[in-house]
Short mmCIF file of C-alpha atoms and ligand atoms in Angstrom, two decimals:
data_model
loop_
_atom_site.label_atom_id
_atom_site.label_comp_id
_atom_site.label_asym_id
_atom_site.label_seq_id
_atom_site.Cartn_x
_atom_site.Cartn_y
_atom_site.Cartn_z
CA MET A 1 0.00 0.00 0.00
CA LYS A 2 0.92 3.66 -0.33
CA ALA A 3 0.72 5.99 2.63
CA LEU A 4 0.68 9.76 3.01
CA VAL A 5 1.91 11.66 6.05
CA ILE A 6 0.73 15.27 6.26
CA GLY A 7 3.20 17.67 7.88
CA GLY A 8 6.87 18.51 7.82
CA GLY A 9 8.29 18.30 11.34
CA GLY A 10 10.16 15.78 13.46
CA ARG A 11 6.92 14.01 14.34
CA GLU A 12 6.13 13.51 10.65
CA HIS A 13 9.64 12.27 9.92
CA ALA A 14 9.18 9.71 12.70
CA LEU A 15 5.72 8.68 11.44
CA ALA A 16 6.99 8.30 7.87
CA TRP A 17 10.11 6.40 8.99
CA LYS A 18 8.02 3.99 11.06
CA LEU A 19 5.44 3.49 8.29
CA ALA A 20 8.21 2.78 5.78
CA ARG A 21 9.45 -0.07 8.02
CA SER A 22 6.12 -1.87 7.66
CA PRO A 23 6.21 -4.84 5.26
CA LYS A 24 2.76 -3.72 4.07
CA VAL A 25 3.99 -0.35 2.88
CA GLN A 26 5.47 0.14 -0.53
CA GLN A 27 5.81 3.92 -0.56
CA VAL A 28 5.40 6.80 1.88
CA HIS A 29 4.69 10.31 0.67
CA VAL A 30 5.27 13.22 3.05
CA ALA A 31 3.55 16.55 2.45
CA PRO A 32 5.43 18.83 2.57
CA GLY A 33 8.16 16.88 4.40
CA ASN A 34 11.60 18.30 5.22
CA GLY A 35 15.29 17.79 4.49
CA GLY A 36 15.36 14.50 6.37
CA THR A 37 12.43 12.98 4.51
CA ALA A 38 14.03 14.24 1.27
CA LEU A 39 17.26 12.35 2.08
CA ASP A 40 15.56 9.05 2.87
CA ALA A 41 15.27 6.94 -0.29
CA GLN A 42 12.08 5.29 0.98
CA LEU A 43 10.24 8.56 1.48
CA HIS A 44 8.98 10.98 -1.10
CA ASN A 45 8.22 14.64 -0.47
CA VAL A 46 5.18 16.28 -2.04
CA ALA A 47 5.01 20.09 -2.02
CA LEU A 48 1.34 20.39 -1.04
CA THR A 49 -0.49 21.77 2.00
CA ASP A 50 -4.00 22.67 0.81
CA PRO A 51 -6.58 20.03 1.95
CA ALA A 52 -8.32 19.71 -1.45
CA ALA A 53 -4.98 19.47 -3.27
CA LEU A 54 -3.85 16.78 -0.81
CA ALA A 55 -7.04 14.79 -1.40
CA ASP A 56 -6.57 15.13 -5.19
CA PHE A 57 -3.03 13.83 -4.78
CA ALA A 58 -4.13 10.89 -2.62
CA GLN A 59 -6.76 9.90 -5.20
CA ALA A 60 -4.49 10.33 -8.20
CA SER A 61 -1.58 8.37 -6.73
CA GLY A 62 -3.47 5.53 -5.08
CA VAL A 63 -2.76 6.44 -1.47
CA THR A 64 -4.90 4.20 0.76
CA LEU A 65 -3.93 5.54 4.18
CA THR A 66 -3.26 9.11 5.28
CA VAL A 67 -2.20 10.28 8.72
CA VAL A 68 -2.12 13.90 9.83
CA GLY A 69 0.72 15.14 12.03
CA PRO A 70 0.23 18.81 12.95
CA GLU A 71 -2.72 20.84 14.23
CA ALA A 72 -3.03 23.35 11.37
CA PRO A 73 -4.34 20.95 8.67
CA LEU A 74 -6.73 19.42 11.22
CA ALA A 75 -8.10 22.84 12.11
CA ALA A 76 -8.39 23.54 8.37
CA GLY A 77 -10.66 20.47 8.02
CA VAL A 78 -8.39 18.13 6.05
CA VAL A 79 -10.02 15.08 7.66
CA ASP A 80 -13.49 16.28 6.63
CA VAL A 81 -12.31 16.81 3.04
CA PHE A 82 -10.74 13.32 2.81
CA ARG A 83 -13.74 11.56 4.38
CA ALA A 84 -16.20 13.35 2.10
CA ARG A 85 -14.33 11.72 -0.79
CA GLY A 86 -14.26 8.30 0.85
CA LEU A 87 -10.48 8.48 1.54
CA ARG A 88 -9.16 6.80 4.68
CA ILE A 89 -7.42 9.21 7.03
CA VAL A 90 -6.36 9.14 10.69
CA GLY A 91 -7.12 12.33 12.59
CA PRO A 92 -10.06 14.25 14.05
CA THR A 93 -12.57 16.30 12.08
CA LYS A 94 -12.41 20.07 12.23
CA ALA A 95 -15.17 20.09 14.85
CA ALA A 96 -13.40 17.52 17.05
CA ALA A 97 -10.03 19.26 16.62
CA GLN A 98 -11.47 22.23 18.51
CA LEU A 99 -10.28 20.42 21.63
CA GLU A 100 -6.93 21.85 20.59
CA SER A 101 -7.67 24.72 18.21
CA SER A 102 -9.80 26.60 20.73
CA LYS A 103 -8.63 26.67 24.32
CA ALA A 104 -11.99 28.25 25.25
CA PHE A 105 -13.85 25.31 23.65
CA ALA A 106 -11.63 22.82 25.48
CA LYS A 107 -12.04 24.52 28.84
CA ASP A 108 -15.83 24.80 28.46
CA PHE A 109 -16.00 21.15 27.37
CA MET A 110 -14.02 20.03 30.43
CA ARG A 111 -16.28 22.07 32.70
CA ARG A 112 -19.41 20.52 31.13
CA HIS A 113 -18.04 16.99 31.59
CA GLY A 114 -16.42 17.35 35.00
CA ILE A 115 -12.91 16.68 33.68
CA PRO A 116 -10.25 17.89 36.13
CA THR A 117 -8.47 21.03 34.91
CA ALA A 118 -7.36 24.44 36.21
CA GLU A 119 -9.98 27.11 37.02
CA TYR A 120 -10.13 29.69 34.25
CA ARG A 121 -11.86 32.67 32.68
CA THR A 122 -11.85 33.94 29.10
CA PHE A 123 -11.44 37.62 28.16
CA ALA A 124 -11.59 39.63 24.95
CA ASP A 125 -11.36 42.96 26.80
CA ALA A 126 -7.87 43.91 27.99
CA ALA A 127 -9.08 46.12 30.87
CA GLU A 128 -11.18 43.28 32.29
CA ALA A 129 -8.28 40.86 31.92
CA HIS A 130 -5.94 43.26 33.77
CA ALA A 131 -8.48 43.71 36.57
CA HIS A 132 -8.87 39.93 36.87
CA VAL A 133 -5.15 39.30 37.40
CA GLU A 134 -5.00 42.15 39.95
CA ARG A 135 -7.73 40.38 41.94
CA SER A 136 -6.23 36.88 41.56
CA GLY A 137 -2.52 37.56 42.13
CA ALA A 138 0.51 35.62 40.87
CA PRO A 139 1.59 33.02 39.89
CA ILE A 140 -1.04 32.93 37.17
CA VAL A 141 -1.19 31.59 33.63
CA ILE A 142 -2.09 33.65 30.53
CA LYS A 143 -2.91 31.84 27.28
CA ALA A 144 -3.74 33.12 23.81
CA ASP A 145 -6.91 31.48 22.43
CA GLY A 146 -5.88 30.05 19.07
CA LEU A 147 -3.04 28.08 17.54
CA ALA A 148 0.37 29.28 18.60
CA ALA A 149 2.57 26.18 18.24
CA GLY A 150 2.98 25.88 22.00
CA LYS A 151 4.31 29.40 22.37
CA GLY A 152 1.10 31.26 23.27
CA VAL A 153 1.36 30.54 26.99
CA VAL A 154 2.96 32.66 29.69
CA VAL A 155 3.32 31.24 33.17
CA ALA A 156 3.60 34.60 34.97
CA THR A 157 5.36 34.50 38.31
CA THR A 158 4.72 38.22 38.95
CA LEU A 159 1.75 40.51 38.28
CA ALA A 160 3.92 42.67 36.02
CA GLU A 161 4.63 39.67 33.78
CA ALA A 162 0.93 38.83 33.69
CA HIS A 163 -0.04 42.38 32.62
CA GLU A 164 2.65 42.40 29.96
CA ALA A 165 1.46 39.05 28.58
CA ILE A 166 -2.14 40.29 28.30
CA ASP A 167 -1.07 43.34 26.29
CA PHE A 168 1.27 41.24 24.19
CA MET A 169 -1.49 38.77 23.29
CA LEU A 170 -4.52 41.03 22.99
CA GLN A 171 -2.98 44.06 21.33
CA GLY A 172 0.24 43.38 19.47
CA ASN A 173 -0.28 39.75 18.42
CA ARG A 174 3.49 39.65 18.05
CA LEU A 175 3.31 35.90 18.68
CA GLY A 176 1.56 35.44 15.35
CA VAL A 177 -1.31 33.51 16.94
CA GLN A 178 -3.86 32.19 14.48
CA HIS A 179 -7.02 33.57 16.08
CA ASN A 180 -10.40 31.85 16.15
CA ALA A 181 -13.55 33.39 14.67
CA GLU A 182 -14.17 35.37 17.88
CA GLY A 183 -10.91 37.31 17.38
CA ALA A 184 -8.16 37.86 19.94
CA ARG A 185 -9.03 36.38 23.32
CA VAL A 186 -7.03 35.27 26.31
CA VAL A 187 -7.72 32.48 28.75
CA ILE A 188 -6.48 33.28 32.24
CA GLU A 189 -6.12 30.31 34.51
CA GLU A 190 -5.08 29.09 37.91
CA PHE A 191 -1.43 28.02 38.25
CA LEU A 192 -1.11 24.26 38.75
CA ASP A 193 1.86 22.90 40.66
CA GLY A 194 3.29 19.43 40.01
CA GLU A 195 5.05 17.37 37.38
CA GLU A 196 3.94 17.33 33.78
CA ALA A 197 3.49 14.29 31.56
CA SER A 198 2.12 13.65 28.09
CA PHE A 199 -0.62 11.04 27.84
CA ILE A 200 -1.50 10.20 24.26
CA VAL A 201 -4.12 7.76 23.04
CA LEU A 202 -5.21 6.52 19.63
CA THR A 203 -8.95 6.14 19.18
CA ASP A 204 -11.42 5.26 16.46
CA GLY A 205 -14.14 7.02 18.45
CA LYS A 206 -15.05 3.84 20.37
CA THR A 207 -11.93 1.88 21.35
CA VAL A 208 -9.20 3.84 23.11
CA LEU A 209 -5.60 2.56 22.98
CA PRO A 210 -3.21 4.38 25.28
CA LEU A 211 0.27 4.87 23.83
CA ALA A 212 3.40 4.68 25.98
CA SER A 213 3.68 7.62 28.38
CA SER A 214 6.21 10.36 27.82
CA GLN A 215 7.47 13.64 29.19
CA ASP A 216 8.34 16.77 27.25
CA HIS A 217 10.63 19.65 28.29
CA LYS A 218 8.79 22.85 27.42
CA ARG A 219 11.29 25.46 28.54
CA LEU A 220 14.16 26.55 26.31
CA ARG A 221 16.99 26.24 28.80
CA ASP A 222 18.46 23.74 31.25
CA GLY A 223 16.80 23.47 34.64
CA ASP A 224 13.39 24.31 33.06
CA ARG A 225 14.29 27.99 32.68
CA GLY A 226 13.68 30.41 29.84
CA PRO A 227 10.65 30.85 27.60
CA ASN A 228 8.12 28.15 26.70
CA THR A 229 8.76 26.40 23.41
CA GLY A 230 7.05 23.70 21.36
CA GLY A 231 9.25 21.20 23.25
CA MET A 232 13.03 20.85 23.61
CA GLY A 233 13.23 17.11 24.25
CA ALA A 234 11.30 14.13 25.52
CA TYR A 235 11.64 10.62 26.87
CA SER A 236 9.39 7.61 27.22
CA PRO A 237 8.21 6.06 29.48
CA ALA A 238 7.62 8.78 32.08
CA PRO A 239 8.00 7.25 35.57
CA VAL A 240 5.60 9.88 37.00
CA VAL A 241 2.79 8.04 35.18
CA THR A 242 2.56 5.16 37.66
CA PRO A 243 -0.07 2.43 37.11
CA ASN A 244 -2.27 4.27 39.59
CA VAL A 245 -1.93 7.62 37.77
CA HIS A 246 -2.49 5.82 34.45
CA ALA A 247 -5.79 4.36 35.68
CA LYS A 248 -6.95 7.75 36.97
CA VAL A 249 -6.10 9.48 33.69
CA MET A 250 -8.04 6.92 31.65
CA HIS A 251 -11.01 6.95 34.01
CA GLU A 252 -11.25 10.66 34.88
CA ILE A 253 -9.91 12.36 31.74
CA VAL A 254 -9.60 10.25 28.57
CA GLN A 255 -12.73 8.10 28.67
CA PRO A 256 -15.07 10.97 29.65
CA THR A 257 -13.56 13.07 26.86
CA ILE A 258 -14.07 10.44 24.14
CA ALA A 259 -17.58 9.67 25.42
CA GLY A 260 -18.45 13.37 25.79
CA MET A 261 -17.31 14.26 22.28
CA ALA A 262 -19.39 11.39 20.86
CA ARG A 263 -22.44 12.49 22.88
CA GLU A 264 -22.05 16.05 21.62
CA GLY A 265 -22.08 14.81 18.02
CA MET A 266 -18.35 15.35 17.35
CA PRO A 267 -16.85 11.87 17.78
CA PHE A 268 -13.12 12.19 18.26
CA THR A 269 -10.94 9.96 16.07
CA GLY A 270 -7.16 9.93 15.76
CA PHE A 271 -4.55 10.81 18.35
CA LEU A 272 -5.74 12.60 21.46
CA TYR A 273 -3.03 14.10 23.63
CA ALA A 274 -3.78 15.07 27.21
CA GLY A 275 -1.09 17.31 28.67
CA LEU A 276 -1.17 16.49 32.38
CA MET A 277 -0.08 18.14 35.58
CA ILE A 278 0.29 15.48 38.30
CA ASP A 279 0.40 16.75 41.86
CA ALA A 280 2.42 15.34 44.76
CA GLN A 281 -0.50 13.04 45.68
CA GLY A 282 -0.61 11.57 42.17
CA ARG A 283 -3.78 13.41 41.13
CA PRO A 284 -3.79 14.34 37.43
CA LYS A 285 -5.31 17.50 35.97
CA THR A 286 -5.56 18.39 32.30
CA VAL A 287 -3.35 21.31 31.30
CA GLU A 288 -4.38 21.10 27.66
CA PHE A 289 -5.63 18.82 24.95
CA ASN A 290 -3.94 18.39 21.60
CA ALA A 291 -5.74 16.73 18.71
CA ARG A 292 -2.57 15.01 17.48
CA LEU A 293 0.64 13.33 18.55
CA GLY A 294 3.06 15.52 20.44
CA ASP A 295 6.32 16.67 18.95
CA PRO A 296 8.95 15.63 20.22
CA GLU A 297 6.87 13.01 22.10
CA ALA A 298 6.06 11.17 18.85
CA GLU A 299 9.73 10.63 18.11
CA VAL A 300 10.40 8.81 21.40
CA ILE A 301 7.08 6.94 21.42
CA LEU A 302 7.48 5.69 17.85
CA MET A 303 11.08 4.57 18.57
CA ARG A 304 9.58 2.25 21.20
CA LEU A 305 6.61 0.99 19.18
CA LYS A 306 7.17 -2.62 18.11
CA SER A 307 3.79 -3.08 16.43
CA ASP A 308 3.36 -2.45 12.71
CA LEU A 309 2.27 1.21 12.54
CA ALA A 310 0.58 0.80 9.15
CA ASP A 311 -1.52 -2.03 10.53
CA VAL A 312 -2.47 -0.03 13.64
CA LEU A 313 -3.41 3.07 11.63
CA LEU A 314 -5.47 1.03 9.14
CA HIS A 315 -7.50 -0.33 12.05
CA ALA A 316 -7.89 3.20 13.43
CA ALA A 317 -9.19 4.43 10.06
CA HIS A 318 -11.53 1.39 9.66
CA GLY A 319 -12.98 1.71 13.18
CA THR A 320 -11.60 -1.70 14.23
CA LEU A 321 -9.07 -0.72 16.89
CA ASP A 322 -10.70 -3.29 19.20
CA GLN A 323 -8.67 -5.87 17.21
CA VAL A 324 -5.32 -4.25 18.03
CA SER A 325 -2.97 -4.48 20.99
CA LEU A 326 0.16 -2.36 20.99
CA GLN A 327 3.61 -3.83 21.71
CA TRP A 328 6.36 -1.65 23.16
CA ASP A 329 10.12 -1.94 23.47
CA ARG A 330 10.76 -2.05 27.22
CA ARG A 331 13.80 0.20 26.84
CA THR A 332 13.71 3.98 27.36
CA ALA A 333 13.76 6.29 24.36
CA LEU A 334 15.10 9.82 24.79
CA GLY A 335 15.14 12.63 22.24
CA VAL A 336 17.07 15.92 22.33
CA VAL A 337 15.89 18.79 20.15
CA MET A 338 18.47 20.98 18.42
CA ALA A 339 16.83 24.35 17.74
CA ALA A 340 17.83 27.22 15.49
CA HIS A 341 19.52 30.44 16.50
CA GLY A 342 16.82 32.83 17.76
CA TYR A 343 14.23 30.13 18.56
CA PRO A 344 11.45 30.48 19.77
CA LEU A 345 10.72 34.10 18.77
CA ASN A 346 12.85 34.63 15.65
CA PRO A 347 14.42 31.43 14.37
CA ARG A 348 17.08 32.00 11.74
CA LYS A 349 16.96 29.94 8.55
CA GLY A 350 19.63 28.85 6.11
CA ASP A 351 22.44 27.70 8.44
CA ALA A 352 24.27 24.71 6.96
CA ILE A 353 24.10 21.53 9.06
CA ASP A 354 27.22 19.37 9.19
CA GLY A 355 28.12 16.11 10.88
CA LEU A 356 24.82 14.28 10.37
CA PRO A 357 25.22 10.51 10.66
CA PRO A 358 24.61 8.49 7.47
CA PRO A 359 21.00 7.22 7.17
CA ALA A 360 20.49 3.80 8.78
CA ARG A 361 19.80 0.78 6.54
CA ASP A 362 16.08 0.10 6.59
CA ASP A 363 16.45 -3.52 7.67
CA ALA A 364 18.92 -2.76 10.47
CA GLU A 365 18.03 -2.74 14.16
CA VAL A 366 17.99 0.97 14.87
CA ASP A 367 18.85 2.24 18.34
CA ALA A 368 19.38 5.89 17.40
CA MET A 369 17.76 8.17 14.85
CA VAL A 370 18.24 11.80 13.93
CA PHE A 371 14.74 12.91 13.03
CA HIS A 372 14.63 16.09 10.99
CA ALA A 373 12.19 18.90 11.76
CA GLY A 374 13.01 22.39 10.46
CA THR A 375 15.48 21.36 7.75
CA ALA A 376 15.52 21.67 3.98
CA ARG A 377 17.72 20.27 1.23
CA ALA A 378 19.34 23.18 -0.58
CA ASP A 379 19.89 23.17 -4.35
CA ASP A 380 23.50 22.05 -3.86
CA GLY A 381 22.28 19.03 -1.83
CA ARG A 382 23.38 20.39 1.55
CA ILE A 383 21.00 20.21 4.48
CA VAL A 384 20.23 23.63 5.98
CA THR A 385 18.06 24.89 8.83
CA SER A 386 14.60 26.09 7.82
CA GLY A 387 12.58 26.32 11.03
CA GLY A 388 12.66 26.75 14.79
CA ARG A 389 13.19 23.19 15.90
CA VAL A 390 15.73 21.72 13.53
CA LEU A 391 16.52 18.15 14.59
CA CYS A 392 15.44 15.66 17.23
CA VAL A 393 18.29 13.30 18.11
CA THR A 394 16.65 10.19 19.55
CA ALA A 395 18.16 7.06 21.11
CA LEU A 396 17.13 3.92 22.96
CA GLY A 397 18.85 2.69 26.13
CA GLU A 398 18.40 0.20 28.95
CA SER A 399 17.87 3.12 31.35
CA VAL A 400 17.12 6.82 31.06
CA LYS A 401 20.78 7.46 31.77
CA THR A 402 22.08 5.21 28.98
CA ALA A 403 19.49 6.49 26.48
CA GLN A 404 20.57 10.02 27.44
CA GLN A 405 24.28 9.23 27.00
CA ARG A 406 23.66 7.63 23.63
CA ALA A 407 21.51 10.55 22.38
CA TYR A 408 24.16 13.11 23.36
CA ASP A 409 26.89 10.94 21.79
CA VAL A 410 25.00 11.03 18.49
CA LEU A 411 24.32 14.77 18.86
CA ARG A 412 27.90 15.88 19.60
CA PRO A 413 29.32 15.75 16.04
CA ILE A 414 26.29 17.57 14.57
CA HIS A 415 26.89 21.25 14.01
CA PHE A 416 25.13 24.35 12.71
CA ASP A 417 25.73 27.98 13.64
CA GLY A 418 23.70 29.20 16.58
CA ALA A 419 22.38 25.73 17.52
CA GLN A 420 20.58 25.63 20.86
CA TRP A 421 19.89 22.46 22.83
CA ARG A 422 19.36 21.46 26.42
CA SER A 423 21.96 19.29 28.09
CA ASP A 424 19.61 17.90 30.76
CA ILE A 425 16.84 16.09 28.86
CA GLY A 426 15.49 13.33 31.11
CA HIS A 427 16.68 14.99 34.33
CA ARG A 428 13.45 14.32 36.22
CA ALA A 429 13.73 10.59 35.64
CA ILE A 430 17.38 10.33 36.64
CA LYS A 431 17.61 9.85 40.37
CA PRO A 432 20.31 11.88 42.09
CA ARG A 433 22.56 9.67 44.20
P1 AMP B 501 -0.13 24.62 26.97
O1 AMP B 501 0.17 25.18 25.62
O2 AMP B 501 -1.49 24.91 27.48
O3 AMP B 501 0.29 23.19 27.08
O4 AMP B 501 0.89 25.33 27.97
C1 AMP B 501 2.28 25.25 27.76
C2 AMP B 501 2.98 24.98 29.05
O5 AMP B 501 2.69 26.02 30.00
C3 AMP B 501 2.53 23.71 29.73
O6 AMP B 501 3.17 22.60 29.23
C4 AMP B 501 2.91 24.00 31.17
O7 AMP B 501 4.30 23.85 31.36
C5 AMP B 501 2.60 25.46 31.30
N1 AMP B 501 1.24 25.64 31.83
C6 AMP B 501 0.11 25.77 31.11
N2 AMP B 501 -0.97 25.90 31.90
C7 AMP B 501 -0.51 25.85 33.18
C8 AMP B 501 -1.14 25.94 34.47
N3 AMP B 501 -2.45 26.14 34.61
N4 AMP B 501 -0.36 25.85 35.56
C9 AMP B 501 0.98 25.66 35.44
N5 AMP B 501 1.63 25.58 34.25
C10 AMP B 501 0.90 25.68 33.12
N1 LIG B 502 5.46 18.84 22.69
C1 LIG B 502 4.21 19.43 22.93
C2 LIG B 502 3.29 19.41 21.83
O1 LIG B 502 3.46 18.72 20.84
O2 LIG B 502 2.30 20.11 21.92
#
């Protein structure tokens, strides 16, 4: 069969790489792909992003399975367009993707269904938002309502920071947030204390299959300092998700969400990502929903997936996930993101990347992969930076420590000007002695 992966980041490189390893799959197209998917002989980049053009391409080239990586095509309704033409695709409809595309929708939904999350209020008026933070005090969290690639959130530790964030989001829109129909709005919410984890499931609207747990590192710099980013590294499994926490998340968050969306006439299909905050007593609350796999979580999760991804996704698209059980490598996978100079606000493009390892043979046992994200193949064949997060260097190891050592060993020879990466990915899972 032929498969199509929509998107061009590290998550999509990992999805395409994993699909290409399936004996069922003859060819994998990636739209638009990146420098890494261009280099891989088994993958084929297609320069398309428009939903109708993608559906035309899938029909014309005999693609029988499509999977969507990022939020933007989901919010643009690519799943609706494919389904209307009878094309099989894994992802939520535009209506269901509102769990991610509108924070206000997600928060209201959680309130209606009693799903644990932070207290919040939504504001379009800056003066009212300012007055609200004055009354509430700091720390407090200010979020832009709309798609901002993980950057539209300010965890304000002082009132001054909170006021600045409100002006920044409601007036300047210097973050480049893609607003919803209601225009610029902010969600202001209670600060939650605890440890974060990413809990991602695959669902056909009825059966829910939890993927391996993982943990992202949202802040730019070591020690969880600096601005929020789309994610600077991840590892799987996340020890904070104990069997007890896992059961609570399924029972209190995931199952009520899938059931609630179905009851409201917007059955959710595809990958649902619950970003969790787990307190010291092991009680999970939902920080956010994403209507897709996380990035860089997908890279570490897919490194550990032993099942045939094409087979799993076909069942998801057919509505027969009840016939699937997922098999995982018991080792830890850990991924370190190398980001461009100026990331997250002003990433620089066009820096040449040197020292990349040669691509692995497709039949070899792979214990390390350099997934490409913001890269492009220049006319002279060189790989250059072309986005904020450039690479995700991912490795497997018997422990978090050995996976970490291996990932940094693979990373060390890779060079581009201005590269930024954290040197402490996995720190929460490595016990101090
Ligand atoms: P979001 O885009 O909603 O996932 O927010 C990005 C990051 O901001 C999260 O991963 C958390 O680290 C942090 N954050 C968001 N909401 C809260 C909250 N209510 N309390 C504490 N931290 C938060
Ligand atoms: N790594 C966080 C996300 O994909 O939203």
